[in-house]
Coordinates of C-alpha atoms and ligand atoms in Angstrom, one line a residue:
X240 CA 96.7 -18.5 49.2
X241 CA 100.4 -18.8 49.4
X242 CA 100.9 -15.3 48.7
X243 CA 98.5 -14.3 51.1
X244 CA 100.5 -15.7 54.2
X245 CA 104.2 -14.6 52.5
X246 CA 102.2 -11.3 53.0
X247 CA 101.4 -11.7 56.6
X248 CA 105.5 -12.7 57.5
X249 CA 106.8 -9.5 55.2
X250 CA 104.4 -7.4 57.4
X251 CA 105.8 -8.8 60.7
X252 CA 109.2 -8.6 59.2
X253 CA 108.8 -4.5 60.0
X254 CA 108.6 -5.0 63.9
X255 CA 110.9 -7.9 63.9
X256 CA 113.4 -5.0 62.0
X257 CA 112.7 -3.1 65.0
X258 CA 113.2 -5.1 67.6
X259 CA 117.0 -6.5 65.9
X260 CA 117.6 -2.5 65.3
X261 CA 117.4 -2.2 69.2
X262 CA 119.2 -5.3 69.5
X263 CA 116.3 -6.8 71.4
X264 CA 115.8 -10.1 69.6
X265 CA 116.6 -12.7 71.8
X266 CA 115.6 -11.0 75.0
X267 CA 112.0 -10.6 74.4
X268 CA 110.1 -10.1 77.8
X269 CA 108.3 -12.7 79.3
X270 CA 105.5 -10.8 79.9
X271 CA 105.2 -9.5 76.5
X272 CA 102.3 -12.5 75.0
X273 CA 101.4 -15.7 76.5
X274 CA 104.1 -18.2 75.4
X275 CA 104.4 -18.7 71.5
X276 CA 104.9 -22.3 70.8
X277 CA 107.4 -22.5 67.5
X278 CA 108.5 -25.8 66.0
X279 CA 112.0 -27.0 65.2
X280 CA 112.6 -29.4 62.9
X281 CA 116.1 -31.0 62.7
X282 CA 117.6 -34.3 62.0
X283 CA 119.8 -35.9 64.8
X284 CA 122.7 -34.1 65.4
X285 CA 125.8 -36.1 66.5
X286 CA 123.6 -39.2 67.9
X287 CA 124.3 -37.7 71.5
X288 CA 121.4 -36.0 72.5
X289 CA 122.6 -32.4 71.6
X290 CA 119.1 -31.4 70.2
X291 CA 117.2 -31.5 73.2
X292 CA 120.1 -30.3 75.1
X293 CA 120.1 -26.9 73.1
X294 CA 116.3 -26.8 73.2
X295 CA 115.9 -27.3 77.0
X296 CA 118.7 -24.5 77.5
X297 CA 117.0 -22.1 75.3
X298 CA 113.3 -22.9 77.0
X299 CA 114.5 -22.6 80.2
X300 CA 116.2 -18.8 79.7
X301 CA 112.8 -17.5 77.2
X302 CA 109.9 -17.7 79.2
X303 CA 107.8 -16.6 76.3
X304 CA 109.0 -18.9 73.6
X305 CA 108.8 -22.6 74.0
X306 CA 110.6 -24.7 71.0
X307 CA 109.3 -27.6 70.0
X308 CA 111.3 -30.4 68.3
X309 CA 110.1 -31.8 65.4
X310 CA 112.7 -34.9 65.0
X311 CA 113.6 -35.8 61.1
X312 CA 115.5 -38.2 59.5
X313 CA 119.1 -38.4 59.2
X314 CA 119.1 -39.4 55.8
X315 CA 119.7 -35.4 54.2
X316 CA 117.3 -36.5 51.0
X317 CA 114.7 -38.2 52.6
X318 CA 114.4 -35.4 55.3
X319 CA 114.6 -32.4 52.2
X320 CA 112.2 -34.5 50.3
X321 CA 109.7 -34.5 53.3
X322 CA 110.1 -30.7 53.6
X323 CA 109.8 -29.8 50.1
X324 CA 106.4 -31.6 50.3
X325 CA 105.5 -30.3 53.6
X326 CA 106.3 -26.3 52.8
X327 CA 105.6 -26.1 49.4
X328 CA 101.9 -27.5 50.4
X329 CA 101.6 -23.7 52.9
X330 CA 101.9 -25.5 55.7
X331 CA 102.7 -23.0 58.3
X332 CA 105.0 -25.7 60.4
X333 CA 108.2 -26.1 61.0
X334 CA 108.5 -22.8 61.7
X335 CA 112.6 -23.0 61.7
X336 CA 114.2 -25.7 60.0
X337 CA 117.6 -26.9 60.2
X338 CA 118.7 -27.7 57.0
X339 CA 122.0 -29.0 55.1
X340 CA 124.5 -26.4 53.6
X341 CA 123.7 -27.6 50.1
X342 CA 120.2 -26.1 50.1
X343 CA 120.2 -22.2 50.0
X344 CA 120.2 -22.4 45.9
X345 CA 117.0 -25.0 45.5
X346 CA 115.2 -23.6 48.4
X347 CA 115.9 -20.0 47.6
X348 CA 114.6 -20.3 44.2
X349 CA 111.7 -22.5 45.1
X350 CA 110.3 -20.1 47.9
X351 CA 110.6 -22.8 50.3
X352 CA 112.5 -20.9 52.6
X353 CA 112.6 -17.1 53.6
X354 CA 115.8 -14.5 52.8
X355 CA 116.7 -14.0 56.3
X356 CA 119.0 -11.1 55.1
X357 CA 115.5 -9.2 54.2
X358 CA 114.7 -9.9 57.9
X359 CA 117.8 -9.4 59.9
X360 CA 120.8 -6.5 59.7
X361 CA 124.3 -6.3 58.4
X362 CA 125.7 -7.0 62.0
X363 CA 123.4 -10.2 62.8
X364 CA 125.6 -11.9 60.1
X365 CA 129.1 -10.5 60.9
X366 CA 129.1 -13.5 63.8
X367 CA 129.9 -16.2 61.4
X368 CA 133.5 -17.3 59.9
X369 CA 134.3 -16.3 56.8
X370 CA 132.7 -17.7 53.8
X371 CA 130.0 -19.1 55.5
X372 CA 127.0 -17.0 54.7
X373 CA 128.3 -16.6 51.0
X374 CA 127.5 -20.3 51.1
X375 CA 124.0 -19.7 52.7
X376 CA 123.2 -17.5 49.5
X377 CA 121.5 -17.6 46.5
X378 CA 120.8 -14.3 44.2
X379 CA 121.8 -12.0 46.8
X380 CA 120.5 -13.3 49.7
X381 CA 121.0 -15.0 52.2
X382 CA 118.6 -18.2 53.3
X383 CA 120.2 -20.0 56.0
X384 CA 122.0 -19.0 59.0
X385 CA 125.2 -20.9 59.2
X386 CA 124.5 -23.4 62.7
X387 CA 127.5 -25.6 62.5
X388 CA 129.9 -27.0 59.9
X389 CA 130.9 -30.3 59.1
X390 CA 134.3 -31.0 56.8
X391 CA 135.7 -34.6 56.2
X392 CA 138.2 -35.7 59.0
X393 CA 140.6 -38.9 58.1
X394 CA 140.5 -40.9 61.8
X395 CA 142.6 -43.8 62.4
X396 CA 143.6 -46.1 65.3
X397 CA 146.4 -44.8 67.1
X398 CA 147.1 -48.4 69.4
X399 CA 147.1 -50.5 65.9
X400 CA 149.3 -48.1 64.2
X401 CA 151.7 -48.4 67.2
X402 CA 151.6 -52.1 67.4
X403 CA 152.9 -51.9 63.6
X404 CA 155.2 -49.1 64.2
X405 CA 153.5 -47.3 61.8
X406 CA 153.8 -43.4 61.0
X407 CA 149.8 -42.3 60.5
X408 CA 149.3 -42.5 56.3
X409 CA 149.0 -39.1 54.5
X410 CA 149.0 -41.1 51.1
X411 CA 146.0 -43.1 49.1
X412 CA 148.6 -45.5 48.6
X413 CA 150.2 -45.7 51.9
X414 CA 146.3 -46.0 53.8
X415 CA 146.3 -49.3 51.2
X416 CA 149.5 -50.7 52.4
X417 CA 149.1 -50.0 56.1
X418 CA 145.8 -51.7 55.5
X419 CA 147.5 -55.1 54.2
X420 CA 149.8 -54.9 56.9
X421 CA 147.3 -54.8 59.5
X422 CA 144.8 -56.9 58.0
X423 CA 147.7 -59.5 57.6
X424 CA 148.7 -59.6 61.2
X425 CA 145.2 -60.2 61.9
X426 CA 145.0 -57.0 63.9
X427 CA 142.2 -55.8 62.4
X428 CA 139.6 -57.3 60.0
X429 CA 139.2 -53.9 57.7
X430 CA 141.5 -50.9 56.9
X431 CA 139.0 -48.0 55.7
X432 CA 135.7 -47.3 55.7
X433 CA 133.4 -44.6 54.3
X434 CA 130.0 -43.6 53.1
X435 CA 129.8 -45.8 50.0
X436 CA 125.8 -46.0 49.7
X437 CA 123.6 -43.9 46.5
X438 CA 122.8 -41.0 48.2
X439 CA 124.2 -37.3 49.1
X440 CA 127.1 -38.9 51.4
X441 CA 128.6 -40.6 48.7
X442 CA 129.0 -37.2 47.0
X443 CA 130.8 -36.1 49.8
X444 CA 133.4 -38.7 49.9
X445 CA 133.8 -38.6 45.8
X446 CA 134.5 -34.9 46.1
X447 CA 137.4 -35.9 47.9
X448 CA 138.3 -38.6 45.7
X449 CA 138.3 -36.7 43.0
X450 CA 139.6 -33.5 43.7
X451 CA 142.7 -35.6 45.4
X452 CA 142.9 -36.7 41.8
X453 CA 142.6 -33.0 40.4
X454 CA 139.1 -33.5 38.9
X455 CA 136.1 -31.4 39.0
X456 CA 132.1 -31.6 37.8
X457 CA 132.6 -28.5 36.4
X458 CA 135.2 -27.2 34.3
X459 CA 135.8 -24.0 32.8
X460 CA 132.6 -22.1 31.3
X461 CA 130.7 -24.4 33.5
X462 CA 131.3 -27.1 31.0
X463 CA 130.6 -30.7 32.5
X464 CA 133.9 -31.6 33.6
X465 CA 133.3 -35.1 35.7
X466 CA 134.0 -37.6 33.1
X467 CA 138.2 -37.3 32.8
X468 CA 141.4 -39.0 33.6
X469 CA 141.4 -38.0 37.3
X470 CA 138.0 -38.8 38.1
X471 CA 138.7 -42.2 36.5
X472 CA 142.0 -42.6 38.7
X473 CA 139.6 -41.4 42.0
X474 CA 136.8 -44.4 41.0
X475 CA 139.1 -46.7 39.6
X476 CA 140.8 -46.3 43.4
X477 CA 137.9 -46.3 45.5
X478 CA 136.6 -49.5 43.8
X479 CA 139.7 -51.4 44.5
X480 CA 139.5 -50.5 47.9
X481 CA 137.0 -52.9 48.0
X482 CA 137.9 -55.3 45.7
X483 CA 140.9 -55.9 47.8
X484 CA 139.5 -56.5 50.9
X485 CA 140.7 -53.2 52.7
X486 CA 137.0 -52.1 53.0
X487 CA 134.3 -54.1 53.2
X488 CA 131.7 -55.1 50.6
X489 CA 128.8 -54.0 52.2
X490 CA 130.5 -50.5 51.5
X491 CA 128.1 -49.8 49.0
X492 CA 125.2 -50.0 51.3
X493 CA 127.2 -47.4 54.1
X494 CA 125.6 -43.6 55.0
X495 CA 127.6 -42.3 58.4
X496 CA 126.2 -44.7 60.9
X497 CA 127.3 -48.1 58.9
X498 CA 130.6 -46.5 58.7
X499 CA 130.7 -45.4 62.4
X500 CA 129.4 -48.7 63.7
X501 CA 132.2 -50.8 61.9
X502 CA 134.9 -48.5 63.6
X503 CA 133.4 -48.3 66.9
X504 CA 133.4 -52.0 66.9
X505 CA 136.4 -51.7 66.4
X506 CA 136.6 -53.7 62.4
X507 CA 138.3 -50.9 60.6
X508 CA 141.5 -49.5 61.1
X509 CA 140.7 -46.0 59.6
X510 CA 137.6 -44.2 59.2
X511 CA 136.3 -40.8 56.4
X512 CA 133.7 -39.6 58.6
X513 CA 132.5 -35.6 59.6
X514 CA 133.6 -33.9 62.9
X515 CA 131.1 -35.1 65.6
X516 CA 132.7 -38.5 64.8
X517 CA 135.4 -37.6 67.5
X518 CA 133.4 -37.6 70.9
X519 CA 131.1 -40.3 69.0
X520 CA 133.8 -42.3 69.0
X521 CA 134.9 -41.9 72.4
X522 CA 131.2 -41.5 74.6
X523 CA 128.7 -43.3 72.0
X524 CA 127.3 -46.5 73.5
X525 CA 129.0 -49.7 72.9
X526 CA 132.0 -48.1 71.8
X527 CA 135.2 -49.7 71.8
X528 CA 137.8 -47.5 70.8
X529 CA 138.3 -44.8 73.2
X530 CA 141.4 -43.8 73.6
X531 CA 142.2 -45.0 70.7
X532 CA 141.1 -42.8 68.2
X533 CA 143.2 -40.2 66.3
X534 CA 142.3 -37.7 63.7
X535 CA 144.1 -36.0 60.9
X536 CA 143.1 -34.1 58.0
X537 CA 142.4 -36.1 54.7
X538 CA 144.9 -38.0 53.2
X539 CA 145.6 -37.4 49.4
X540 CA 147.1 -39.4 46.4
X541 CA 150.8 -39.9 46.1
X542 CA 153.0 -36.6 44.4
X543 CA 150.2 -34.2 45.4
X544 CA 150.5 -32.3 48.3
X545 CA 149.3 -32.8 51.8
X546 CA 146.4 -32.6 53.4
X547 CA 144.1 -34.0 50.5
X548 CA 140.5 -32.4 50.4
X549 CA 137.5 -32.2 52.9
X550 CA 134.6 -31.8 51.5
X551 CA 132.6 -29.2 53.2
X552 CA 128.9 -30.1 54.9
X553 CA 127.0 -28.7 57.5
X554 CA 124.1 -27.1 58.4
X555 CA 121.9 -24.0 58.6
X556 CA 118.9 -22.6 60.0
X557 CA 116.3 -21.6 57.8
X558 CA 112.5 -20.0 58.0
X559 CA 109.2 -21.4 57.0
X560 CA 108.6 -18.6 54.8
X561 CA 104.7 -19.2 55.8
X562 CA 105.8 -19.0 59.6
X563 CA 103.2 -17.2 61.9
X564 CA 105.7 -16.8 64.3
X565 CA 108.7 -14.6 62.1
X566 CA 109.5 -12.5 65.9
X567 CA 110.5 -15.8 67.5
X568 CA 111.5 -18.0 64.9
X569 CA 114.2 -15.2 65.0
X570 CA 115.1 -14.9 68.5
X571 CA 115.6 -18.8 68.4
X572 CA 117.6 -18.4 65.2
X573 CA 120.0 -15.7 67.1
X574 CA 120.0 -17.4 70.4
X575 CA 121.6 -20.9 68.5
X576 CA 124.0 -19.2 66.9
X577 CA 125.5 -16.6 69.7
X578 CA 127.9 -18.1 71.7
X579 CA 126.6 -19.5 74.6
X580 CA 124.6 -22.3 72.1
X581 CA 127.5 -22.6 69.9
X582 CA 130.5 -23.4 72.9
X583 CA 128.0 -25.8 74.2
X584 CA 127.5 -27.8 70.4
X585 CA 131.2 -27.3 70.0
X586 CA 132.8 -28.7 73.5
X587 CA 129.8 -31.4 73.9
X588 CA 129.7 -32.8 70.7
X589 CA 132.7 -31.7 68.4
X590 CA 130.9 -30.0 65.9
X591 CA 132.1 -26.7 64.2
X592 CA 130.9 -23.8 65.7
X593 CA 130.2 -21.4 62.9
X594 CA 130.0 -18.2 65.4
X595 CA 134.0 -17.1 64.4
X596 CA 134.6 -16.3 68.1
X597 CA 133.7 -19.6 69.7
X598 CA 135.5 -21.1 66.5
X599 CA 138.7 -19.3 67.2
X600 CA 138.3 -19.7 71.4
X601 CA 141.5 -21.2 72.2
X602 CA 139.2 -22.8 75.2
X603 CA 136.9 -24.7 72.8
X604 CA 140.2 -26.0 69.9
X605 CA 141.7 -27.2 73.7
X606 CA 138.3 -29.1 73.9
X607 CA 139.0 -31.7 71.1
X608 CA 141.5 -32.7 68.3
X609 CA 138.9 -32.4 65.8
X610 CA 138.5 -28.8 66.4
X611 CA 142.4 -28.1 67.2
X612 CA 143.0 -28.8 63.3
X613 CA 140.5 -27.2 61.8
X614 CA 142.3 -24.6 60.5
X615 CA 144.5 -27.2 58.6
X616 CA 142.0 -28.9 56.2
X617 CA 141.3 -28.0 52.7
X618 CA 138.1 -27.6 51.8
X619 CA 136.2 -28.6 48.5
X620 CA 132.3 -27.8 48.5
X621 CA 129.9 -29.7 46.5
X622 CA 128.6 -28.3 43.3
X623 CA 125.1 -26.7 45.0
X624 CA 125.2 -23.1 43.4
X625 CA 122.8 -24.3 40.8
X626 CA 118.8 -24.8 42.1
X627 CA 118.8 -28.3 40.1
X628 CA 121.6 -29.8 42.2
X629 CA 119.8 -32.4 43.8
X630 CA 119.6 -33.9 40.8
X631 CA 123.2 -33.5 39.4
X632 CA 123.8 -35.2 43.1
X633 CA 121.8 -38.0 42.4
X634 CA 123.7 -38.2 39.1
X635 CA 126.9 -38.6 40.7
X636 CA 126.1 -40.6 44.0
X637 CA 123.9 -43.5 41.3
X638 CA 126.7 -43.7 39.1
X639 CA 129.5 -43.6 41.9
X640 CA 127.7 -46.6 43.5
X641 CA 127.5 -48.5 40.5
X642 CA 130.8 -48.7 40.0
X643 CA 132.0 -49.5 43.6
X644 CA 129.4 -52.4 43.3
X645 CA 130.8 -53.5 40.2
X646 CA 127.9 -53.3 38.4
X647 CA 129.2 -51.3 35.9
X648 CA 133.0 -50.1 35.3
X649 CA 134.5 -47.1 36.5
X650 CA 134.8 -45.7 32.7
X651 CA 131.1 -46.1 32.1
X652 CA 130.3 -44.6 35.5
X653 CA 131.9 -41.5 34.7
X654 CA 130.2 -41.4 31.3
X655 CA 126.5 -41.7 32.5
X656 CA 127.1 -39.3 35.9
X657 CA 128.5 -36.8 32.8
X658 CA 125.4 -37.4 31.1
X659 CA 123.0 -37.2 34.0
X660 CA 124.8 -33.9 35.2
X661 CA 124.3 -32.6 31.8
X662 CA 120.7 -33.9 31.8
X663 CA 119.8 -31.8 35.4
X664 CA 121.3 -28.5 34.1
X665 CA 119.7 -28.8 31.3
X666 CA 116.4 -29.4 33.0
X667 CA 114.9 -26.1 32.7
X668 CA 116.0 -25.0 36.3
Ligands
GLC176 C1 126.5 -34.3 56.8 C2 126.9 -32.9 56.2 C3 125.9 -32.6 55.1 C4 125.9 -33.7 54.1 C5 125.5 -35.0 54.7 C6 125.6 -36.2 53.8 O1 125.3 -34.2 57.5 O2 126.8 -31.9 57.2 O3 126.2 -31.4 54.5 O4 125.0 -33.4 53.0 O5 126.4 -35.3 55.8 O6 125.3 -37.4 54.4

């Protein structure tokens, strides 16, 4: 049954090859069909309405497509859960998913989404900046089409760091001690917050943590590498953080919105969140820090040298490889990721453009601070190469967020996310 409708996309694929050959996708005449009705489905992006912004703008210029959005959750593993479920059943909708950067390896090997590079040529994917659609691989090909890009951004309060006379902190140790000076003088209640809950977030922030620290999950040989001196220096760190008082207890519970709220409100004196938390900052409702928010690249731990690590997020597009609507699903695909869609997500909500000339614009870096330093973070990804790294996630995220809730110590943390890592590699995958 499955194989039956792969069967009907590859035939498709043929006349889609055509029409990208003639450099025609994207433009298809209206009077071509009747309107095709495709579904998009895509968590929130940026909480600022940037979704329906893109899709009304697309709608309105392709008389014979009309997108329909399919809105998911925001949580990254409750939404791939509900996909994996959803696609691996043959169900023929969403057609074009967006889909977080850490999936091209699980997805790939599960069938769960097409190779895009079988579909489009060469040129489609010379649009991107570079090392983007080496990420979107797996075996050779390429699964997603690189939509936007999200890297960790260290954002602090520039009116409370005035009132302190304080320089903004490029140390571990120095975010700590501004902290206690702040929280002292009663100018603030906390001094960082970050994404502290057991899920893929968490991940994110302990990549940074630990490659500050020079760690790795994987060593050389691909030998589980997590469970060392620097990792332990990174957790031993983080859970202090809260143990002190400079973030808050609920810390463990925190995804990206927790975080955001707290700093909004104005609680927290600095902030680890991704790029769209710029203009969140400064137009989402209630806020009560604009004007007032700065942004730097990551800070790292004393004697290393600055900036410390962002890890890298983001998302793609990918195809329901049992789409019956390949043609379009493509135009859409090529449409969000030329220019015109990607100055718009870049200047309205401060997300990465991953089309290299709207990322390099001088226009669109004037837009924003977040996007004017770009080009000075340093990047760690997340171990995704492997198909079983969901798992080896969970293994890090359950473990990390034990140990911040100080339900177990730092040391044994380390030992059961080495064991759990060791576990999903092993798992036949
Ligand atoms: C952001 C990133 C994504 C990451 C997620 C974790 O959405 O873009 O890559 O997995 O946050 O919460």
């Amino acid at each position: 049954m499955k194989r039956q409708r792969l069967g009907t996309v590859a035939t498709s694929a043929v006349s889609v090859l055509g029409l990208v050959g003639m450099g025609l996708v994207g433009g298809l005449p209206a009077s071509a069909a009747s309107k095709v009705v495709i579904e998009f489905a895509a968590s929130p992006i940026a909480n600022i309405g940037l979704r329906s912004h893109l899709i009304s703008m697309f709608n309105s210029t392709h008389p014979g497509i009309e997108v329909k959005l399919i809105s998911e959750p925001n949580n990254t593993d409750t939404y791939r859960a509900q996909l994996v479920t959803q696609i691996s059943s043959g169900s023929t909708t969403p057609d074009v998913f967006m889909g977080d950067v850490i999936w091209p390896a699980q997805f790939g090997h599960a069938h769960l989404a097409l190779a895009l590079s079988r579909y489009l040529p060469h040129t489609f994917f010379k649009r991107f900046a570079p090392g983007l659609v080496q990420g979107a691989s797996y075996h050779g090909h390429v699964y997603g089409a690189p939509f936007f890009m999200d890297a960790g951004f260290f954002y602090y309060r520039k009116d409370l760091l005035k009132k302190a006379n304080l320089p903004v902190p490029h140390t571990w140790e120095q975010v700590v001690s501004d902290s206690k000076i702040l929280q002292s003088r009663h100018l603030v209640k906390y001094g960082y917050v970050f994404q502290g809950k057991a899920y893929e977030g968490l991940t994110c922030d302990w990549m940074e943590f630990m490659t500050d620290a020079g760690g790795k999950v994987f060593g050389p040989g691909g030998k589980v590498a997590i469970d060392s001196p620097a990792s332990l220096k990174a957790l031993t760190f983080m859970r202090s953080l809260i143990t002190s008082g400079i973030s808050p207890a609920a810390e463990t519970t925190f995804q990206e919105a927790q975080s955001m709220n707290v700093f909004m409100e104005g609680q927290s004196a600095f902030l680890r969140n991704w790029d769209y938390a710029y203009s969140l900052s400064q137009t989402g409702k209630g806020t009560k820090v604009k004007g007032d928010v700065g942004v730097e690249p990551m800070p790292t731990f004393q004697g290393q040298s600055w900036p410390g690590y962002s890890n890298i997020g983001g998302w793609n597009l990918y195809v329901n490889p049992h789409t019956r609507h390949l043609k379009q699903d493509l135009a859409f695909i090529d449409w969000m990721t030329g220019v015109k869609a990607q100055t718009f997500m870049a200047t309205f909500g401060s997300e990465i453009p991953t089309n290299y000339t709207v990322q390099k614009s001088p226009k669109v870096r004037a837009q924003n601070p977040v996007l004017n330093i770009v080009s000075k973070v340093r990047l760690v990804p997340r171990p995704s190469g492997t198909p079983a790294y969901p798992k080896v996630s969970s293994a890090i995220y359950t473990n990390i967020n034990a140990a911040l809730a100080g339900s177990v110590s730092p040391a044994a943390a380390l030992k059961a996310a080495a064991q759990g890592i060791l576990r999903a590699t092993h798992s036949g995958l």
